[in-house]
Amino acid sequence: EAQLVESGGGLVQTGGSLRLSCAASGFAFDDYAITWFRQAPGKEREGVACIKNADWSTYYANSVKGRFTISSDSAKNTVYLQMHSLKSEDTAVYYCYAKRAQPWVTIAALWTRSDYYDFSGQGTPVTVSS
């Protein structure tokens, strides 16, 4: 059974850092793209960062460029989201989603709505306080 399990969320002060993890199991990790989405109270779910495990290409939302870094460890079947310079507007539940990615598909084409993905985890909450 395919499974994604997020961890690493918590409470952090403005300007602080956190690293989220997305542990994958039950599917061919290298054949998938993993995207972090987040959803703040009263807002729609939005994409944060995406990585295509086959070639480690990445894509970021403009709101997190320069502050967040997505990375992938194939040996551990885990994707990470390193977050720096956190702001109050980063407060949200963070989810990782997986989508089968054919070799010829570009990372830009994988940047899409969460309901086009194959499956997701249960989420991990991040609260940034001032």
Short mmCIF file of C-alpha atoms in Angstrom, two decimals:
data_model
loop_
_atom_site.label_atom_id
_atom_site.label_comp_id
_atom_site.label_asym_id
_atom_site.label_seq_id
_atom_site.Cartn_x
_atom_site.Cartn_y
_atom_site.Cartn_z
CA GLU A 1 0.00 0.00 0.00
CA ALA A 2 1.35 3.40 -1.00
CA GLN A 3 1.86 5.67 1.97
CA LEU A 4 3.23 9.12 2.77
CA VAL A 5 3.89 10.19 6.36
CA GLU A 6 4.75 13.79 7.18
CA SER A 7 6.61 14.88 10.30
CA GLY A 8 8.60 17.80 11.65
CA GLY A 9 5.91 20.40 12.10
CA GLY A 10 5.55 22.47 15.22
CA LEU A 11 5.60 25.92 16.75
CA VAL A 12 8.36 28.32 15.74
CA GLN A 13 8.95 32.04 16.10
CA THR A 14 8.99 34.45 13.20
CA GLY A 15 12.32 34.24 11.45
CA GLY A 16 12.97 30.72 12.66
CA SER A 17 13.52 27.47 10.77
CA LEU A 18 11.94 24.04 10.54
CA ARG A 19 12.58 20.95 8.47
CA LEU A 20 9.64 18.84 7.40
CA SER A 21 10.00 15.23 6.31
CA CYS A 22 7.81 13.13 4.04
CA ALA A 23 8.55 9.42 4.40
CA ALA A 24 7.35 7.32 1.48
CA SER A 25 6.65 3.60 1.27
CA GLY A 26 4.81 1.09 -0.89
CA PHE A 27 5.61 2.58 -4.30
CA ALA A 28 8.52 3.16 -6.69
CA PHE A 29 9.85 6.35 -5.15
CA ASP A 30 12.13 7.30 -8.05
CA ASP A 31 9.22 7.21 -10.52
CA TYR A 32 7.27 9.90 -8.70
CA ALA A 33 7.25 13.60 -8.10
CA ILE A 34 6.57 14.79 -4.58
CA THR A 35 4.99 18.15 -3.88
CA TRP A 36 4.48 19.92 -0.60
CA PHE A 37 1.15 21.68 -0.34
CA ARG A 38 -0.15 23.73 2.54
CA GLN A 39 -3.51 24.90 3.72
CA ALA A 40 -4.07 27.74 6.12
CA PRO A 41 -7.37 28.17 7.97
CA GLY A 42 -10.02 29.56 5.65
CA LYS A 43 -7.78 29.38 2.60
CA GLU A 44 -7.39 27.04 -0.34
CA ARG A 45 -4.68 24.43 -0.47
CA GLU A 46 -1.66 25.78 -2.33
CA GLY A 47 1.51 24.31 -3.76
CA VAL A 48 4.73 25.14 -1.96
CA ALA A 49 7.52 23.14 -3.62
CA CYS A 50 7.86 20.17 -5.94
CA ILE A 51 10.66 17.74 -6.71
CA LYS A 52 10.87 15.13 -9.43
CA ASN A 53 12.77 12.24 -7.90
CA ALA A 54 14.08 10.90 -11.22
CA ASP A 55 16.24 13.96 -11.89
CA TRP A 56 15.88 16.09 -8.72
CA SER A 57 14.46 18.99 -10.68
CA THR A 58 12.57 21.40 -8.45
CA TYR A 59 9.87 24.06 -8.59
CA TYR A 60 8.85 26.60 -5.98
CA ALA A 61 5.97 28.91 -5.31
CA ASN A 62 7.05 32.55 -5.56
CA SER A 63 6.10 33.11 -1.95
CA VAL A 64 8.77 30.70 -0.68
CA LYS A 65 11.59 31.11 -3.20
CA GLY A 66 14.85 31.82 -1.46
CA ARG A 67 13.50 30.71 1.90
CA PHE A 68 12.45 27.07 1.40
CA THR A 69 14.44 24.19 -0.10
CA ILE A 70 13.01 20.86 -1.19
CA SER A 71 15.29 17.83 -1.41
CA SER A 72 15.01 14.10 -1.85
CA ASP A 73 16.93 11.15 -0.40
CA SER A 74 16.30 8.05 -2.49
CA ALA A 75 18.19 5.83 -0.05
CA LYS A 76 15.69 6.77 2.66
CA ASN A 77 12.66 7.25 0.39
CA THR A 78 12.17 10.62 2.04
CA VAL A 79 11.56 14.13 0.79
CA TYR A 80 12.46 17.10 2.95
CA LEU A 81 11.28 20.68 3.07
CA GLN A 82 13.80 22.95 4.78
CA MET A 83 12.12 26.20 5.77
CA HIS A 84 14.03 29.32 6.81
CA SER A 85 13.01 32.90 7.62
CA LEU A 86 9.53 31.74 8.52
CA LYS A 87 6.71 34.28 8.50
CA SER A 88 3.29 34.27 10.11
CA GLU A 89 1.76 33.69 6.68
CA ASP A 90 3.59 30.35 6.50
CA THR A 91 1.31 29.05 9.25
CA ALA A 92 -0.63 26.12 7.79
CA VAL A 93 -0.98 22.37 7.72
CA TYR A 94 1.64 21.02 5.33
CA TYR A 95 0.92 17.96 3.23
CA CYS A 96 3.06 15.95 0.84
CA TYR A 97 1.50 14.58 -2.31
CA ALA A 98 2.84 12.06 -4.81
CA LYS A 99 2.28 11.88 -8.56
CA ARG A 100 3.63 9.36 -11.02
CA ALA A 101 6.03 11.27 -13.29
CA GLN A 102 6.99 9.95 -16.71
CA PRO A 103 10.62 10.69 -17.66
CA TRP A 104 9.67 13.19 -20.40
CA VAL A 105 7.37 15.26 -18.18
CA THR A 106 8.90 18.54 -17.05
CA ILE A 107 8.82 19.78 -13.49
CA ALA A 108 6.70 22.74 -14.62
CA ALA A 109 4.05 20.35 -15.92
CA LEU A 110 3.96 18.63 -12.55
CA TRP A 111 3.16 21.91 -10.79
CA THR A 112 -0.57 21.48 -10.62
CA ARG A 113 -3.54 21.25 -8.29
CA SER A 114 -3.47 18.80 -5.44
CA ASP A 115 -6.49 16.89 -6.76
CA TYR A 116 -4.45 15.87 -9.81
CA TYR A 117 -2.03 14.00 -7.60
CA ASP A 118 -2.23 10.28 -6.88
CA PHE A 119 -2.20 10.22 -3.07
CA SER A 120 -1.13 12.25 -0.04
CA GLY A 121 -0.25 12.08 3.61
CA GLN A 122 -2.21 13.27 6.63
CA GLY A 123 -0.32 16.51 7.07
CA THR A 124 1.81 18.14 9.74
CA PRO A 125 0.92 21.52 11.27
CA VAL A 126 3.28 24.47 11.27
CA THR A 127 2.57 27.52 13.43
CA VAL A 128 4.72 30.62 13.14
CA SER A 129 4.25 33.05 16.00
CA SER A 130 5.51 36.60 16.40
#
